[in-house]
């Protein structure tokens, strides 16, 4: 378990004002537009490293092993889970998902910000084990629109859509503890809000705890 503040080193190019990496945890009911928004954020801010999860879910045609997920069979996943490989794990829509702890530590060690695309159960586990993250919940404008988007995406069978909608209701009921809610009605407006939350997450004094006092020490020297 990672108990130290989120990250220690910053890239040398950041100089005296270098800061540790920020953690941005983004949750949403499936179909709300989370992947669309996250992709845009990562494209705009190269400092963000995406936490690539492991899953036992079958790969979708457009997905790349190692980029979107590391796809594992259940036996391998559960073996890694027993060995403490994951920062958190959860069973979502009937499959296992987990955040590899080692990759997270590696990204923080080089001062990268880390973005997590995980479910509410996993986010709640991370909040207990890793301090200082910012937790964002993306909401659809209505449940009818959520269903339209899930069907329109065309990636899931009917049974999976029904299961995802049932899980969506459960996740929305559990979303009251998040730091920010963003309603994804107009995509550009939702993106502007996510961008603001990310920028704010990078401004936390805990990410560069000595900076303010270093100004005074510099003056005294
Ligand atoms: P998630 O990652 O939350 O499951 P996706 O990003 O895959 O959701 O989005 C689900 C579908 O909804 C996709 O087809 C996407 O293009 C579409 N979508 C996302 N945001 C909006 C929006 N604001 N308005 C209309 N459609 C959207
Ligand atoms: P999908 O199968 O649509 O890619 O993802 C289904 C759900 O699993 C999404 O809510 C996604 O955020 C979540 N998820 C993806 N990776 C992880 C992970 O490592 N841990 C947890 N707890 N949830 C994850």
Short mmCIF file of C-alpha atoms and ligand atoms in Angstrom, two decimals:
data_model
loop_
_atom_site.label_atom_id
_atom_site.label_comp_id
_atom_site.label_asym_id
_atom_site.label_seq_id
_atom_site.Cartn_x
_atom_site.Cartn_y
_atom_site.Cartn_z
CA UNK A 1 0.00 0.00 0.00
CA UNK A 2 1.20 3.48 -0.85
CA UNK A 3 1.06 5.62 2.26
CA UNK A 4 3.48 8.45 1.52
CA UNK A 5 2.16 11.70 -0.03
CA UNK A 6 1.42 11.30 -3.72
CA UNK A 7 4.87 11.23 -5.30
CA UNK A 8 8.23 12.52 -4.27
CA UNK A 9 10.38 13.55 -7.20
CA UNK A 10 9.52 16.07 -9.91
CA UNK A 11 11.10 16.25 -13.36
CA UNK A 12 14.35 18.24 -13.20
CA UNK A 13 13.09 20.51 -15.96
CA UNK A 14 10.52 21.88 -13.52
CA UNK A 15 13.29 23.46 -11.41
CA UNK A 16 12.63 24.88 -7.97
CA UNK A 17 8.91 25.02 -8.52
CA UNK A 18 8.76 21.30 -9.33
CA UNK A 19 5.94 19.49 -7.67
CA UNK A 20 4.96 15.91 -7.00
CA UNK A 21 2.43 14.19 -9.21
CA UNK A 22 -1.27 14.78 -8.69
CA UNK A 23 -3.79 11.94 -8.65
CA UNK A 24 -7.03 12.38 -10.55
CA UNK A 25 -9.58 9.60 -10.14
CA UNK A 26 -12.44 9.73 -12.63
CA UNK A 27 -15.56 7.60 -12.17
CA UNK A 28 -18.80 7.45 -14.11
CA UNK A 29 -21.60 5.07 -14.90
CA UNK A 30 -20.71 3.22 -18.08
CA UNK A 31 -21.79 5.24 -21.12
CA UNK A 32 -21.67 8.67 -19.45
CA UNK A 33 -18.74 9.74 -21.65
CA UNK A 34 -15.82 9.19 -19.31
CA UNK A 35 -13.45 7.65 -21.90
CA UNK A 36 -14.20 10.46 -24.35
CA UNK A 37 -13.41 13.13 -21.75
CA UNK A 38 -10.34 11.38 -20.37
CA UNK A 39 -8.83 10.89 -23.82
CA UNK A 40 -9.13 14.60 -24.46
CA UNK A 41 -7.54 15.51 -21.13
CA UNK A 42 -4.57 13.17 -21.66
CA UNK A 43 -4.08 14.56 -25.17
CA UNK A 44 -3.97 18.15 -23.88
CA UNK A 45 -1.73 17.46 -20.87
CA UNK A 46 1.21 15.14 -21.65
CA UNK A 47 2.26 15.23 -18.01
CA UNK A 48 -0.70 13.00 -17.23
CA UNK A 49 0.10 9.31 -17.16
CA UNK A 50 -2.84 6.96 -17.58
CA UNK A 51 -3.04 4.16 -15.04
CA UNK A 52 -3.47 1.10 -17.27
CA UNK A 53 -5.60 -1.40 -15.40
CA UNK A 54 -5.60 -5.17 -15.59
CA UNK A 55 -8.88 -6.86 -16.39
CA UNK A 56 -10.34 -10.29 -17.04
CA UNK A 57 -12.90 -8.76 -19.46
CA UNK A 58 -12.54 -9.88 -23.08
CA UNK A 59 -10.76 -7.33 -25.29
CA UNK A 60 -12.99 -5.18 -27.50
CA UNK A 61 -11.93 -5.01 -31.16
CA UNK A 62 -10.50 -1.46 -30.99
CA UNK A 63 -8.62 -2.03 -27.72
CA UNK A 64 -4.86 -2.52 -27.54
CA UNK A 65 -3.32 -4.84 -24.93
CA UNK A 66 -1.04 -2.77 -22.68
CA UNK A 67 -2.48 0.57 -23.79
CA UNK A 68 -6.17 0.32 -22.86
CA UNK A 69 -5.89 -2.60 -20.46
CA UNK A 70 -3.64 -5.49 -19.66
CA UNK A 71 -5.94 -8.43 -20.42
CA UNK A 72 -5.42 -11.37 -18.07
CA UNK A 73 -7.15 -14.68 -17.52
CA UNK A 74 -8.90 -15.00 -14.17
CA UNK A 75 -6.33 -17.36 -12.66
CA UNK A 76 -3.45 -14.96 -13.38
CA UNK A 77 -5.45 -11.99 -12.12
CA UNK A 78 -6.35 -13.68 -8.83
CA UNK A 79 -2.77 -14.88 -8.37
CA UNK A 80 -1.47 -11.31 -8.77
CA UNK A 81 -4.18 -10.09 -6.43
CA UNK A 82 -3.01 -12.51 -3.72
CA UNK A 83 0.59 -11.34 -4.24
CA UNK A 84 -0.32 -7.69 -3.53
CA UNK A 85 0.22 -6.57 -7.12
CA UNK A 86 -2.78 -4.20 -7.08
CA UNK A 87 -3.51 -0.90 -5.32
CA UNK A 88 -7.20 -1.78 -5.55
CA UNK A 89 -9.37 -4.39 -7.23
CA UNK A 90 -13.07 -4.72 -7.91
CA UNK A 91 -15.45 -7.01 -9.70
CA UNK A 92 -17.38 -4.87 -12.17
CA UNK A 93 -20.07 -6.08 -14.60
CA UNK A 94 -19.03 -9.67 -13.80
CA UNK A 95 -15.29 -9.20 -14.56
CA UNK A 96 -12.25 -8.41 -12.44
CA UNK A 97 -10.44 -5.06 -12.73
CA UNK A 98 -7.37 -3.85 -10.82
CA UNK A 99 -4.91 -0.95 -10.63
CA UNK A 100 -1.27 -2.14 -10.67
CA UNK A 101 0.57 -0.57 -7.75
CA UNK A 102 4.06 -0.78 -9.29
CA UNK A 103 3.18 1.22 -12.41
CA UNK A 104 1.51 3.86 -10.25
CA UNK A 105 4.62 4.23 -8.08
CA UNK A 106 6.84 4.42 -11.18
CA UNK A 107 4.80 7.27 -12.65
CA UNK A 108 4.76 9.20 -9.39
CA UNK A 109 8.52 8.69 -8.94
CA UNK A 110 9.19 10.69 -12.11
CA UNK A 111 6.72 13.40 -11.13
CA UNK A 112 3.92 12.51 -13.51
CA UNK A 113 0.30 13.17 -12.69
CA UNK A 114 -1.74 9.98 -12.75
CA UNK A 115 -5.26 9.60 -14.04
CA UNK A 116 -7.36 6.61 -12.99
CA UNK A 117 -10.40 5.43 -14.91
CA UNK A 118 -11.92 3.11 -12.31
CA UNK A 119 -15.27 2.28 -10.79
CA UNK A 120 -16.74 3.64 -7.55
CA UNK A 121 -15.76 0.59 -5.43
CA UNK A 122 -12.14 0.91 -6.57
CA UNK A 123 -12.15 4.66 -6.00
CA UNK A 124 -13.37 4.16 -2.44
CA UNK A 125 -10.50 1.69 -1.82
CA UNK A 126 -7.93 4.11 -3.27
CA UNK A 127 -9.22 6.93 -1.08
CA UNK A 128 -8.47 4.81 1.99
CA UNK A 129 -5.02 3.63 0.87
CA UNK A 130 -3.60 6.65 -0.98
CA UNK A 131 -4.06 10.13 0.43
CA UNK A 132 -4.43 13.34 -1.51
CA UNK A 133 -6.30 12.30 -4.67
CA UNK A 134 -9.03 14.30 -6.36
CA UNK A 135 -12.19 12.30 -7.07
CA UNK A 136 -14.44 13.27 -9.96
CA UNK A 137 -17.78 11.71 -10.87
CA UNK A 138 -19.17 12.20 -14.38
CA UNK A 139 -22.97 12.12 -14.63
CA UNK A 140 -25.20 11.76 -17.70
CA UNK A 141 -27.83 14.48 -18.23
CA UNK A 142 -30.54 11.81 -17.78
CA UNK A 143 -30.86 8.04 -17.48
CA UNK A 144 -32.62 7.92 -20.86
CA UNK A 145 -29.63 9.64 -22.48
CA UNK A 146 -27.25 7.25 -20.71
CA UNK A 147 -29.11 4.31 -22.24
CA UNK A 148 -29.08 5.99 -25.69
CA UNK A 149 -25.29 6.46 -25.48
CA UNK A 150 -24.68 2.89 -24.34
CA UNK A 151 -26.70 1.55 -27.26
CA UNK A 152 -25.27 4.09 -29.72
CA UNK A 153 -21.70 3.11 -28.84
CA UNK A 154 -22.46 -0.34 -30.19
CA UNK A 155 -19.79 -2.14 -28.14
CA UNK A 156 -21.98 -4.14 -25.77
CA UNK A 157 -24.51 -6.95 -26.15
CA UNK A 158 -28.06 -6.44 -24.85
CA UNK A 159 -27.37 -8.42 -21.68
CA UNK A 160 -24.29 -6.29 -20.96
CA UNK A 161 -26.26 -3.08 -21.53
CA UNK A 162 -28.94 -4.12 -19.05
CA UNK A 163 -26.26 -5.01 -16.50
CA UNK A 164 -24.42 -1.72 -17.06
CA UNK A 165 -27.63 0.28 -16.55
CA UNK A 166 -28.33 -1.54 -13.28
CA UNK A 167 -24.77 -0.84 -12.13
CA UNK A 168 -25.15 2.80 -13.22
CA UNK A 169 -28.08 3.25 -10.82
CA UNK A 170 -26.05 1.75 -7.98
CA UNK A 171 -22.99 3.91 -8.72
CA UNK A 172 -25.06 7.10 -8.94
CA UNK A 173 -26.53 6.31 -5.51
CA UNK A 174 -22.97 6.02 -4.13
CA UNK A 175 -21.58 9.20 -5.70
CA UNK A 176 -22.20 11.61 -2.84
CA UNK A 177 -18.64 11.58 -1.44
CA UNK A 178 -16.80 12.74 -4.56
CA UNK A 179 -14.94 16.07 -4.74
CA UNK A 180 -16.65 17.10 -7.97
CA UNK A 181 -19.67 16.16 -10.07
CA UNK A 182 -19.61 16.96 -13.77
CA UNK A 183 -22.75 16.53 -15.88
CA UNK A 184 -21.76 15.51 -19.40
CA UNK A 185 -24.54 17.11 -21.40
CA UNK A 186 -22.65 19.36 -23.79
CA UNK A 187 -19.28 17.67 -24.35
CA UNK A 188 -17.21 20.87 -24.63
CA UNK A 189 -18.73 22.34 -21.47
CA UNK A 190 -18.13 19.09 -19.56
CA UNK A 191 -14.55 18.99 -20.81
CA UNK A 192 -13.90 22.57 -19.62
CA UNK A 193 -15.07 21.53 -16.16
CA UNK A 194 -12.91 18.41 -16.07
CA UNK A 195 -9.94 20.47 -17.23
CA UNK A 196 -10.54 22.98 -14.40
CA UNK A 197 -10.77 20.23 -11.80
CA UNK A 198 -7.49 18.75 -13.06
CA UNK A 199 -5.68 22.10 -13.03
CA UNK A 200 -6.95 22.74 -9.51
CA UNK A 201 -5.73 19.28 -8.42
CA UNK A 202 -2.21 20.22 -9.54
CA UNK A 203 -2.23 23.36 -7.34
CA UNK A 204 -2.51 21.61 -3.97
CA UNK A 205 0.19 22.84 -1.57
CA UNK A 206 0.79 19.22 -0.50
CA UNK A 207 2.34 18.59 -3.92
CA UNK A 208 5.12 21.12 -3.19
CA UNK A 209 5.02 21.53 0.59
CA UNK A 210 8.31 23.43 0.90
CA UNK A 211 7.86 25.94 -1.87
CA UNK A 212 6.26 28.84 0.04
CA UNK A 213 8.82 28.72 2.88
CA UNK A 214 11.68 28.41 0.39
CA UNK A 215 10.79 31.90 -0.85
CA UNK A 216 11.40 33.30 2.63
CA UNK A 217 14.59 31.29 3.15
CA UNK A 218 15.90 32.54 -0.17
CA UNK A 219 15.23 36.12 0.92
CA UNK A 220 17.06 35.59 4.23
CA UNK A 221 20.11 34.00 2.59
P1 LIG B 1 -17.82 5.70 -20.95
O1 LIG B 1 -16.32 5.66 -21.11
O2 LIG B 1 -18.26 6.55 -19.80
O3 LIG B 1 -18.43 4.33 -20.90
P2 LIG B 1 -17.85 6.76 -23.68
O4 LIG B 1 -16.82 7.85 -23.61
O5 LIG B 1 -17.50 5.50 -24.40
O6 LIG B 1 -18.45 6.42 -22.24
O7 LIG B 1 -19.16 7.42 -24.34
C1 LIG B 1 -20.33 6.64 -24.60
C2 LIG B 1 -20.92 7.11 -25.93
O8 LIG B 1 -21.50 8.42 -25.75
C3 LIG B 1 -19.89 7.25 -27.05
O9 LIG B 1 -20.47 6.83 -28.25
C4 LIG B 1 -19.57 8.75 -27.07
O10 LIG B 1 -19.16 9.19 -28.34
C5 LIG B 1 -20.91 9.36 -26.66
N1 LIG B 1 -20.79 10.65 -25.94
C6 LIG B 1 -19.88 11.00 -25.00
N2 LIG B 1 -20.12 12.25 -24.54
C7 LIG B 1 -21.22 12.71 -25.19
C8 LIG B 1 -21.99 13.93 -25.16
N3 LIG B 1 -21.67 14.93 -24.33
N4 LIG B 1 -23.05 14.02 -25.97
C9 LIG B 1 -23.41 12.99 -26.80
N5 LIG B 1 -22.73 11.81 -26.89
C10 LIG B 1 -21.66 11.66 -26.09
P1 LIG B 2 -15.11 -1.16 -19.26
O1 LIG B 2 -15.30 -2.64 -19.22
O2 LIG B 2 -16.29 -0.44 -19.86
O3 LIG B 2 -13.79 -0.74 -19.86
O4 LIG B 2 -15.02 -0.67 -17.73
C1 LIG B 2 -16.04 -1.01 -16.84
C2 LIG B 2 -15.83 -0.28 -15.53
O5 LIG B 2 -14.66 -0.78 -14.89
C3 LIG B 2 -15.64 1.24 -15.71
O6 LIG B 2 -16.41 1.89 -14.72
C4 LIG B 2 -14.18 1.42 -15.44
O7 LIG B 2 -13.91 2.68 -14.91
C5 LIG B 2 -13.94 0.33 -14.40
N1 LIG B 2 -12.51 0.01 -14.26
C6 LIG B 2 -11.56 -0.01 -15.22
N2 LIG B 2 -10.36 -0.32 -14.69
C7 LIG B 2 -10.56 -0.48 -13.36
C8 LIG B 2 -9.69 -0.78 -12.26
O8 LIG B 2 -8.49 -0.96 -12.38
N3 LIG B 2 -10.28 -0.86 -11.04
C9 LIG B 2 -11.61 -0.66 -10.85
N4 LIG B 2 -12.07 -0.73 -9.61
N5 LIG B 2 -12.45 -0.38 -11.85
C10 LIG B 2 -11.93 -0.29 -13.10
#
